[in-house]
PDB file of C-alpha atoms in Angstrom:
ATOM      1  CA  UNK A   1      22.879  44.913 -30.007  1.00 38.00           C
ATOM      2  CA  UNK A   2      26.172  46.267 -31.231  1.00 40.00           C
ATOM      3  CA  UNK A   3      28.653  44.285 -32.926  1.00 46.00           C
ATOM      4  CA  UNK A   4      32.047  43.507 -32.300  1.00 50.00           C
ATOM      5  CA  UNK A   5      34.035  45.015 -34.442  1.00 55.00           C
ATOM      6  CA  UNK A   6      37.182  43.507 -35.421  1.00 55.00           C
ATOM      7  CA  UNK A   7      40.577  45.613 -34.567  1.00 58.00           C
ATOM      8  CA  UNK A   8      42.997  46.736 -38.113  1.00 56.00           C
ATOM      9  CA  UNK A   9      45.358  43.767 -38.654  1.00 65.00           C
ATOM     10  CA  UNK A  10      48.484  45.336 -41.032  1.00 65.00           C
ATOM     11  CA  UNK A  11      48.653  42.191 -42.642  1.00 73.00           C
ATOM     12  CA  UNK A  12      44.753  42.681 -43.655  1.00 73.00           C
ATOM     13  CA  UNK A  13      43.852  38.976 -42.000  1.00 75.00           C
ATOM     14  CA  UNK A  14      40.203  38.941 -41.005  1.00 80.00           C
ATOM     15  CA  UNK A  15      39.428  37.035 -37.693  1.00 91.00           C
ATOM     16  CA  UNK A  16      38.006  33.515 -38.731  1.00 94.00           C
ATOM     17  CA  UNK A  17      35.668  33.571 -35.373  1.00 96.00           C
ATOM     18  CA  UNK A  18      34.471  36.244 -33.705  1.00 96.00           C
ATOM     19  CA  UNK A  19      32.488  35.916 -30.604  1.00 97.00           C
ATOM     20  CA  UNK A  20      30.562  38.801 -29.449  1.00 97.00           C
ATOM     21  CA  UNK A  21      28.973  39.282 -25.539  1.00 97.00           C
ATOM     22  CA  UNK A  22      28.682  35.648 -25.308  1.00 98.00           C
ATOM     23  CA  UNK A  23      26.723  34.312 -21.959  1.00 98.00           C
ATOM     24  CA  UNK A  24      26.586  30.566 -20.653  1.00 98.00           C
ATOM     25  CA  UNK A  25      24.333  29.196 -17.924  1.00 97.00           C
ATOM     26  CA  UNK A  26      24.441  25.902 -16.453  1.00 96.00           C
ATOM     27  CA  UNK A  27      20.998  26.067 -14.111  1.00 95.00           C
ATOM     28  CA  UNK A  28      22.229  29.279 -11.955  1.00 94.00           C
ATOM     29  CA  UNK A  29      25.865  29.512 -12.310  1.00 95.00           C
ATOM     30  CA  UNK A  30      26.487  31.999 -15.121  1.00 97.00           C
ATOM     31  CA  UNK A  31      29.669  29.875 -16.554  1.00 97.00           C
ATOM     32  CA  UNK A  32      30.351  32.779 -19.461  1.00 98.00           C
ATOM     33  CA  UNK A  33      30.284  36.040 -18.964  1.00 98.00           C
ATOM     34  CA  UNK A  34      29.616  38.779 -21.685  1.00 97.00           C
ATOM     35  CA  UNK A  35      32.874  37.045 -23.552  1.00 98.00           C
ATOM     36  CA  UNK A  36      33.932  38.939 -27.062  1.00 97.00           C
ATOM     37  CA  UNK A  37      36.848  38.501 -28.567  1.00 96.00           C
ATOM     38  CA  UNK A  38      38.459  37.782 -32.148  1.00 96.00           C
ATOM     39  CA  UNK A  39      40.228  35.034 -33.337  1.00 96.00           C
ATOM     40  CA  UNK A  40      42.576  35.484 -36.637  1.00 95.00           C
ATOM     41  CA  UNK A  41      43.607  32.584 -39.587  1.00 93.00           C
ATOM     42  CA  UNK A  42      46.959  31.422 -38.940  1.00 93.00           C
ATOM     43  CA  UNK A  43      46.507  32.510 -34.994  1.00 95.00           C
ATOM     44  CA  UNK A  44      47.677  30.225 -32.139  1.00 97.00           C
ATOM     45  CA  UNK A  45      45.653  30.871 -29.347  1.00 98.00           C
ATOM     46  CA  UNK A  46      45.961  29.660 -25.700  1.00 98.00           C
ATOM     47  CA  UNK A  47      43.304  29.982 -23.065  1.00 98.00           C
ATOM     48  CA  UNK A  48      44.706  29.283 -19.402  1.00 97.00           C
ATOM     49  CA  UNK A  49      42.604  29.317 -15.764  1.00 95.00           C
ATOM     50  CA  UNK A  50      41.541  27.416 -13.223  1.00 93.00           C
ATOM     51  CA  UNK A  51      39.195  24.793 -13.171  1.00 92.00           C
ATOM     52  CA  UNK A  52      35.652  25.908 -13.416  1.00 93.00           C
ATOM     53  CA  UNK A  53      36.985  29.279 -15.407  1.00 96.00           C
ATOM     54  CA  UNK A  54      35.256  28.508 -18.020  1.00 96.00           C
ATOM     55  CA  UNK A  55      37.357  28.118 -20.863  1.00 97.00           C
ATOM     56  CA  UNK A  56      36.544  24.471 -21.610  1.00 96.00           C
ATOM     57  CA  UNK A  57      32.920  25.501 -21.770  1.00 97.00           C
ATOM     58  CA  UNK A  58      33.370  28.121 -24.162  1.00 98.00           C
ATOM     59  CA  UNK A  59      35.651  25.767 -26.285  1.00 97.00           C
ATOM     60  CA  UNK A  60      33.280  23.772 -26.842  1.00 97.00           C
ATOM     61  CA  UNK A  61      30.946  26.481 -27.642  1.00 97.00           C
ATOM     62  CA  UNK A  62      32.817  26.760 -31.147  1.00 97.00           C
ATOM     63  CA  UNK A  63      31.729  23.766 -32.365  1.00 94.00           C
ATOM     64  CA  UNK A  64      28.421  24.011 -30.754  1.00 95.00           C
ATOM     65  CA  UNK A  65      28.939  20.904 -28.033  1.00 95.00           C
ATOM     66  CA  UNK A  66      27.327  23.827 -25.891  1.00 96.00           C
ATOM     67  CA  UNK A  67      24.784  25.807 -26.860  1.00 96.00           C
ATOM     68  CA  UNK A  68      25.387  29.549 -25.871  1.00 97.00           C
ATOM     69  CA  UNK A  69      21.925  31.477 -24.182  1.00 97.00           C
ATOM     70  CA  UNK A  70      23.135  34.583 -25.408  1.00 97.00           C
ATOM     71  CA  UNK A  71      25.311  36.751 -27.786  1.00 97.00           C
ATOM     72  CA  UNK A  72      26.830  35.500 -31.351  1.00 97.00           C
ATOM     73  CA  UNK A  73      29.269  33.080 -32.535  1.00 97.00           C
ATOM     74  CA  UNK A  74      30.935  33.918 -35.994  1.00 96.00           C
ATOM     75  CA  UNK A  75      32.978  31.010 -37.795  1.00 96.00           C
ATOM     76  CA  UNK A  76      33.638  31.698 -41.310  1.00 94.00           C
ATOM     77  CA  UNK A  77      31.051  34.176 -41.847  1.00 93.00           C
ATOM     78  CA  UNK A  78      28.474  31.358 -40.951  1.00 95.00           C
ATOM     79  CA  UNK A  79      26.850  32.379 -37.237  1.00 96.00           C
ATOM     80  CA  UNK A  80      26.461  29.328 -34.735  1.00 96.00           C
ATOM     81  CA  UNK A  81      22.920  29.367 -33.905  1.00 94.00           C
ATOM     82  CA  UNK A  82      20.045  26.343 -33.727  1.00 94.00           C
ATOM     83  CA  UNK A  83      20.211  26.257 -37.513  1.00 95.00           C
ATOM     84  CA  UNK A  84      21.477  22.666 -38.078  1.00 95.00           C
ATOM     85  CA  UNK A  85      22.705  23.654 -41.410  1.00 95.00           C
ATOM     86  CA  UNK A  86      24.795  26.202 -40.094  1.00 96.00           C
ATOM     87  CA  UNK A  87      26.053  24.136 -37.058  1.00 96.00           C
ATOM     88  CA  UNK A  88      26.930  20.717 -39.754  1.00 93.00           C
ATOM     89  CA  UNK A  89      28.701  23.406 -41.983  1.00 93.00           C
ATOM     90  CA  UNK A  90      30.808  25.004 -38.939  1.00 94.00           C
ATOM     91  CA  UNK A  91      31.795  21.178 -37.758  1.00 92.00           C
ATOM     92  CA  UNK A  92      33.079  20.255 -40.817  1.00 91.00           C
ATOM     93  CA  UNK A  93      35.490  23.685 -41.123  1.00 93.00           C
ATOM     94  CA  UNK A  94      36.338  23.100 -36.959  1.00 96.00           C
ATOM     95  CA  UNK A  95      38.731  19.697 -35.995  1.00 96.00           C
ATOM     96  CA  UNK A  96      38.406  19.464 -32.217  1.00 95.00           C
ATOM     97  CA  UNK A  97      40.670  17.058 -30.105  1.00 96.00           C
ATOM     98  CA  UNK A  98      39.686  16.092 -26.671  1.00 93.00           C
ATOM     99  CA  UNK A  99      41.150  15.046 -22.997  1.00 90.00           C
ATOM    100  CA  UNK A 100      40.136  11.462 -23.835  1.00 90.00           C
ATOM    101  CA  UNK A 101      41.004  10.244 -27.261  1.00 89.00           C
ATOM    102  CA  UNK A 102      37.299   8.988 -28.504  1.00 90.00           C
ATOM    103  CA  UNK A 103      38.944   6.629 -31.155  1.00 96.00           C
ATOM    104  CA  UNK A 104      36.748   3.897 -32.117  1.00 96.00           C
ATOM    105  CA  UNK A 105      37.932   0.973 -30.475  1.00 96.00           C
ATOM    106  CA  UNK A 106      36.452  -1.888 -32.550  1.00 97.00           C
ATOM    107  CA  UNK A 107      38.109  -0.103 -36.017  1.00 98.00           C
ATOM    108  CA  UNK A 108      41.850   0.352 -37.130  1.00 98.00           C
ATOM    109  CA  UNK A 109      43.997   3.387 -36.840  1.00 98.00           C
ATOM    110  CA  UNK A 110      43.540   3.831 -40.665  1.00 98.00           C
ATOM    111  CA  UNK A 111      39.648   3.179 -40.366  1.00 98.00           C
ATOM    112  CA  UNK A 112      39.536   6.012 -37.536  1.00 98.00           C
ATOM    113  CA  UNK A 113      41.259   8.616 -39.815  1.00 98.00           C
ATOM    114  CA  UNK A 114      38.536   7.837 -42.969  1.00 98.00           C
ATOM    115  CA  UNK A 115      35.576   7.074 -41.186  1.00 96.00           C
ATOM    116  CA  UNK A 116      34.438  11.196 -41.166  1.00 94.00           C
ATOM    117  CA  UNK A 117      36.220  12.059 -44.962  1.00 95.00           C
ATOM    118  CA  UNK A 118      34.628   9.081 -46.661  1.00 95.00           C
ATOM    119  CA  UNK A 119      30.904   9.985 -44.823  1.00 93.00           C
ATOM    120  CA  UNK A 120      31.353  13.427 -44.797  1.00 89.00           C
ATOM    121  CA  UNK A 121      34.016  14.776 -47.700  1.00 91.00           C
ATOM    122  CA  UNK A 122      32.646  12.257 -49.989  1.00 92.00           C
ATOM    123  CA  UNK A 123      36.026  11.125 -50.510  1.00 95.00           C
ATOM    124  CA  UNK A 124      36.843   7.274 -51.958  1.00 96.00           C
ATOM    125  CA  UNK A 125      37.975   4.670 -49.543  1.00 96.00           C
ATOM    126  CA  UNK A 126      41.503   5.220 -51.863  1.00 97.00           C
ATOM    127  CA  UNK A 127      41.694   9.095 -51.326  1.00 97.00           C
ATOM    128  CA  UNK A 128      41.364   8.671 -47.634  1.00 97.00           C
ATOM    129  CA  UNK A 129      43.665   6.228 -47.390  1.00 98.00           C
ATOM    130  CA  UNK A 130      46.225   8.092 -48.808  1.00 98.00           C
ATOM    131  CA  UNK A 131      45.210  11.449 -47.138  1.00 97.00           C
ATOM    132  CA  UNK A 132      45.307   9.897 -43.274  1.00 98.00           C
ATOM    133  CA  UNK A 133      48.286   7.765 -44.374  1.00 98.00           C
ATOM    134  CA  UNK A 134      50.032  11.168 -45.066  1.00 97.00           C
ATOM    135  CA  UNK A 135      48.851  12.747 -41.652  1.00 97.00           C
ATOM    136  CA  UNK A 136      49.962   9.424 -39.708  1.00 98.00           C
ATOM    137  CA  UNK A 137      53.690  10.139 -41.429  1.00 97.00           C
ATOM    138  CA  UNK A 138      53.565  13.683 -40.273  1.00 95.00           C
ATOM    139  CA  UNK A 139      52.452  12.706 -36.952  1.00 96.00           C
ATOM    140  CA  UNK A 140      55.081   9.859 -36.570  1.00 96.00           C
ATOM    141  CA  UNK A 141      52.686   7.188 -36.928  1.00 97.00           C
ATOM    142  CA  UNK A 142      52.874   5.409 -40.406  1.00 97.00           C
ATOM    143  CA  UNK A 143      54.291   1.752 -39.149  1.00 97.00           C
ATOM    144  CA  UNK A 144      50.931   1.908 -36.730  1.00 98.00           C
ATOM    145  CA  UNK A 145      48.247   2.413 -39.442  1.00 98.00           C
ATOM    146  CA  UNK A 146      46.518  -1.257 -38.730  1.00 98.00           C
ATOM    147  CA  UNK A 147      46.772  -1.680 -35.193  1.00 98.00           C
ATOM    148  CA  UNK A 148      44.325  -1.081 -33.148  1.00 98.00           C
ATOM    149  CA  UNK A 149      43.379   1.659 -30.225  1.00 97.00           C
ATOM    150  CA  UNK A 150      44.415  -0.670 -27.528  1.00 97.00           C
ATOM    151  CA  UNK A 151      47.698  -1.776 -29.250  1.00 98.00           C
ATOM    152  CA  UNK A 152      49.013   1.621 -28.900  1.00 96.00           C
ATOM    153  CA  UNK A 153      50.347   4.288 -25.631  1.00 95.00           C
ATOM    154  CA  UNK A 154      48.182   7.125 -24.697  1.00 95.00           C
ATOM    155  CA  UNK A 155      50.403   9.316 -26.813  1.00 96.00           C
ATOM    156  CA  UNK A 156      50.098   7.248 -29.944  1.00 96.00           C
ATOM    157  CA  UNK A 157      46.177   7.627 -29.423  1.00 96.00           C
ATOM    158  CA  UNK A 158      46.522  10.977 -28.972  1.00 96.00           C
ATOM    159  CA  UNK A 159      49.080  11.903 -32.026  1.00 97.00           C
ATOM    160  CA  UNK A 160      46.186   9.507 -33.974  1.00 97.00           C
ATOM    161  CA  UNK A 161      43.286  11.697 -32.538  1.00 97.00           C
ATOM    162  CA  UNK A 162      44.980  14.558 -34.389  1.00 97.00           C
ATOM    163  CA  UNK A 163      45.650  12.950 -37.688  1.00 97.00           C
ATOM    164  CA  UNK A 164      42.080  12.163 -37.236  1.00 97.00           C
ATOM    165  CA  UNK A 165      40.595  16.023 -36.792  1.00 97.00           C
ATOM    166  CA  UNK A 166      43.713  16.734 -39.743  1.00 97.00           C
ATOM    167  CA  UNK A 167      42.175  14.803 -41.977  1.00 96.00           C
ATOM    168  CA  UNK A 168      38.752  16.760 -42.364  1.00 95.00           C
ATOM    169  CA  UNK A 169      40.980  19.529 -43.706  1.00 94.00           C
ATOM    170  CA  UNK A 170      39.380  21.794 -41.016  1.00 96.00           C
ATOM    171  CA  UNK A 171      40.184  25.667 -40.857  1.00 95.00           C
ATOM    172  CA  UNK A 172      40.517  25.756 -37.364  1.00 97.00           C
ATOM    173  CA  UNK A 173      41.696  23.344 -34.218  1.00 98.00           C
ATOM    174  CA  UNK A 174      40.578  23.583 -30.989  1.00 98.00           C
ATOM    175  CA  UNK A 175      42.352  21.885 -28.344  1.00 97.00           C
ATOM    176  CA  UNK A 176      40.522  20.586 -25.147  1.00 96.00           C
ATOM    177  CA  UNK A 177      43.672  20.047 -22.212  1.00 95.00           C
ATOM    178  CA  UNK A 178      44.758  17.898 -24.927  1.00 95.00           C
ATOM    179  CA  UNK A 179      47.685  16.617 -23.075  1.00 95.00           C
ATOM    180  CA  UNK A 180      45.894  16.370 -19.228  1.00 92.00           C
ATOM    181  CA  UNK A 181      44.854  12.172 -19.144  1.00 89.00           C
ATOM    182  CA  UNK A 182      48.829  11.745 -20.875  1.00 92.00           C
ATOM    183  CA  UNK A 183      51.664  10.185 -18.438  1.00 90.00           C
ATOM    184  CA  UNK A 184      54.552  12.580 -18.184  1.00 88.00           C
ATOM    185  CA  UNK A 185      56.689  11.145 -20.612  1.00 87.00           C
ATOM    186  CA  UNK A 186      54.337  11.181 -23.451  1.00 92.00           C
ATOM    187  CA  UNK A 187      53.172  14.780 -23.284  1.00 95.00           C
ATOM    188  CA  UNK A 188      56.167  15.770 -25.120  1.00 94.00           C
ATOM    189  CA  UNK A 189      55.181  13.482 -28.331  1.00 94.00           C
ATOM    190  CA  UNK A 190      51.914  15.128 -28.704  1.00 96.00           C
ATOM    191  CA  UNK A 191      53.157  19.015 -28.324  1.00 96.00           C
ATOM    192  CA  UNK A 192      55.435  18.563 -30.552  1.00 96.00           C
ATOM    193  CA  UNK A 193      53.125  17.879 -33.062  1.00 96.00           C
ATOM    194  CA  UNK A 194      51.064  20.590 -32.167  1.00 97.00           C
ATOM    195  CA  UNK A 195      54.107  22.245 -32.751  1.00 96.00           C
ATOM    196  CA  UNK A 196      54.538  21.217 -36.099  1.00 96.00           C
ATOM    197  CA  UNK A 197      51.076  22.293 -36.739  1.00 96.00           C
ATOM    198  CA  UNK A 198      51.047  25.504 -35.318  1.00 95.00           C
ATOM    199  CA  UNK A 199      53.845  25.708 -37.386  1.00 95.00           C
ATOM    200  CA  UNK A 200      52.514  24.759 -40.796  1.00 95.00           C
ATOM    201  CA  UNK A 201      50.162  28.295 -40.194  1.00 94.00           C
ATOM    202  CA  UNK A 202      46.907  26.206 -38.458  1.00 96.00           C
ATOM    203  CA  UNK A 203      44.929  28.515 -36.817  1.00 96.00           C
ATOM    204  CA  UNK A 204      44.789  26.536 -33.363  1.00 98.00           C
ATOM    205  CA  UNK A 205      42.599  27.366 -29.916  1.00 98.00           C
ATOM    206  CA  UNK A 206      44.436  25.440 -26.948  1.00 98.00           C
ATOM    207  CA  UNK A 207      43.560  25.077 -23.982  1.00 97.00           C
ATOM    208  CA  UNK A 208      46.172  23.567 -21.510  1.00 96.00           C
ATOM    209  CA  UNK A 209      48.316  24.225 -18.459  1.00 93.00           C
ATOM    210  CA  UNK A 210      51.331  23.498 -20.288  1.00 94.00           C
ATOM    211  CA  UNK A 211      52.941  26.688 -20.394  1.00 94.00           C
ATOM    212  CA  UNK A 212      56.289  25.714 -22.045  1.00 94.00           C
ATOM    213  CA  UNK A 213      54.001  25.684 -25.111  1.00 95.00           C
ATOM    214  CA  UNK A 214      52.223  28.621 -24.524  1.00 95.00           C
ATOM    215  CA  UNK A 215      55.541  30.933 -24.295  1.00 94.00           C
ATOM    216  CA  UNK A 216      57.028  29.017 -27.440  1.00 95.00           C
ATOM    217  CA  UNK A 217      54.235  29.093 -29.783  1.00 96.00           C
ATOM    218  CA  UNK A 218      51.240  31.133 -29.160  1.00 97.00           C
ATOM    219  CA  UNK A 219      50.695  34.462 -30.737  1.00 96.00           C
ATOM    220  CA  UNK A 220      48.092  34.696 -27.818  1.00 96.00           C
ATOM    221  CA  UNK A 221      47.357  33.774 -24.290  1.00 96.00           C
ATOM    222  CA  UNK A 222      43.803  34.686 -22.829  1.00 97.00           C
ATOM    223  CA  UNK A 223      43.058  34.273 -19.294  1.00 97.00           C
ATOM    224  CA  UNK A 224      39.660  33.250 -17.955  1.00 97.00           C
ATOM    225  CA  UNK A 225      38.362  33.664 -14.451  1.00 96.00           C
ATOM    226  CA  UNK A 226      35.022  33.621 -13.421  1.00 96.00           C
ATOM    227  CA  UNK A 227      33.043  33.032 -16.616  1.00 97.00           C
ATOM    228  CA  UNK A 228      35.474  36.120 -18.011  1.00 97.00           C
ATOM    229  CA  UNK A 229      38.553  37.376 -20.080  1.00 97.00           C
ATOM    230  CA  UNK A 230      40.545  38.852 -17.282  1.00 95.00           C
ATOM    231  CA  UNK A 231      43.806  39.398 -19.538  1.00 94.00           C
ATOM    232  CA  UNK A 232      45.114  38.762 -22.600  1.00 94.00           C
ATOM    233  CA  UNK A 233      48.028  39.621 -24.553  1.00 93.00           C
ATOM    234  CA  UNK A 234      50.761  38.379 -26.436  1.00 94.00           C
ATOM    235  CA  UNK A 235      52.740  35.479 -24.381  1.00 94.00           C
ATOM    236  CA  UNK A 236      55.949  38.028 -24.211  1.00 93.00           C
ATOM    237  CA  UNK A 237      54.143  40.513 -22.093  1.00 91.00           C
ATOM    238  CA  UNK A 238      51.450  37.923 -20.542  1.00 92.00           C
ATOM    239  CA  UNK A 239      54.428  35.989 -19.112  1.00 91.00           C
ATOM    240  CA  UNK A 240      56.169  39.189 -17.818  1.00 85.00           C
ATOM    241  CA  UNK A 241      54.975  41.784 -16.071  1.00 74.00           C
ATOM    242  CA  UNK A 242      51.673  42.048 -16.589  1.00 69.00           C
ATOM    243  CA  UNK A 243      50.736  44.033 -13.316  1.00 71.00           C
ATOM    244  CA  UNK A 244      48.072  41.543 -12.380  1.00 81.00           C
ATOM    245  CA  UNK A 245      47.992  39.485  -8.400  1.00 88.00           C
ATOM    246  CA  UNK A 246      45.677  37.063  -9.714  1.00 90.00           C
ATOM    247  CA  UNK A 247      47.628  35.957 -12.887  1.00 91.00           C
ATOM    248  CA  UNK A 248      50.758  35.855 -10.945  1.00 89.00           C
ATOM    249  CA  UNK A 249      49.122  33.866  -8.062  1.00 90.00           C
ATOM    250  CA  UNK A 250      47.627  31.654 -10.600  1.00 91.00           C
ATOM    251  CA  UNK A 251      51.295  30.659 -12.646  1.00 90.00           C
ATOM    252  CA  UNK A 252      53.288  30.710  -9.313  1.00 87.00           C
ATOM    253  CA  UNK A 253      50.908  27.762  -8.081  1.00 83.00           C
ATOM    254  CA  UNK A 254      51.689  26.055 -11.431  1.00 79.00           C
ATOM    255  CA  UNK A 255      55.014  26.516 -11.399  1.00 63.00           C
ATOM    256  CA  UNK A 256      55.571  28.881 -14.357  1.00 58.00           C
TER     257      UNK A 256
END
């Protein structure tokens, strides 16, 4: 099989995943098709489509919360496979933050953050204190660190979510419709931390139908249709004209 090979960056960045002819089945729908592509440190990526594209499937594929039938996933120079090694390694180098929140409900905001770094960094109930104590100040959050899940908005749990995935130190972020279960007027709370983060040079993979945030901070928007990359290009050009019906069918229903 030949391998992807990544395109010349001037600034000499090598991409921190790679995927390379990736396929998907779910029983007899062929959910990814033959997907390659490269994705750089410091890179803000976002993946749009309709439902059932695919791009929530292969999402998840980077952190291996689906398994992929066919091609290769690169993260870090350490290839997602059935290698548990390999797959605890990539998990603790990938934060992921979901639709739903998935906070613990029975522990504090503060016991949420430290759970994973105290089990997983090896870190000191102190050290992640004062590492998710930090995050919950950058994320707005500090007064809120000993309440509990159901004390807070669906924002807060969101913005807490994040502080969460933060405070593994991860390399990467991937970003599941994030905002999507969030009433109107608290989506704006959460992308503006993403914001921040894309920001602070995270490399970030979003996927979302907010498209405000895809024109103001991606370097990157990928379009999936069938199981497929159908476009991508920076959001400049992807938001112009790109020449393509389906695209411009599929952000004139969405309003964008």
């Amino acid at each position: 099989m030949t391998t992807l090979q990544p395109p010349v960056r001037a600034d000499g960045k090598l991409p921190l995943i790679t995927a390379d002819k990736v396929n998907k089945h779910f029983g007899q729908f062929h959910v990814i098709r033959d997907v390659s592509s490269h994705f750089y440190q410091g890179e803000v990526t976002v993946i749009i489509g309709a439902s059932g594209s695919g791009k929530s499937t292969f999402l998840r594929m980077l952190n291996r919360l689906e398994t992929h039938d066919s091609g290769t996933i690169v993260i870090d120079g350490i290839e997602l496979n059935h290698n548990l090694k390999n797959i605890d390694a990539v998990r603790r180098e990938v934060g992921m933050v979901f639709q739903s929140f998935n906070l613990f409900p029975h522990l504090t905001v503060l016991d949420n953050i430290t759970l994973a770094p105290r089990r997983l960094r090896n870190m000191t109930r102190a050290q992640a204190n004062v590492v998710a104590m930090d995050l919950l100040g950058k994320v707005g959050l500090a007064e809120h660190a000993h309440k509990y899940p159901h004390q807070m908005s669906g924002g807060q749990q969101q913005r807490v979510a994040i502080a969460r995935s933060l405070a593994m130190q991860p390399k990467v972020m991937l970003f599941d419709e994030p905002t999507s279960a969030l009433d109107p007027e608290m989506i704006k709370e959460v992308l503006d931390v993403m914001k921040d983060l894309a920001r602070s040079g995270m490399t970030m993979i979003v996927v979302t139908h907010e498209m405000g945030f895809a024109r103001e901070v991606a370097d990157r928007v990928i379009f999936f249709e069938k199981g497929q990359i159908l476009h991508e290009a920076p959001p400049e050009e992807f938001f112009g004209e790109c020449g393509n019906e389906r695209i411009s069918a599929f952000l004139g229903k969405i309003g964008n």
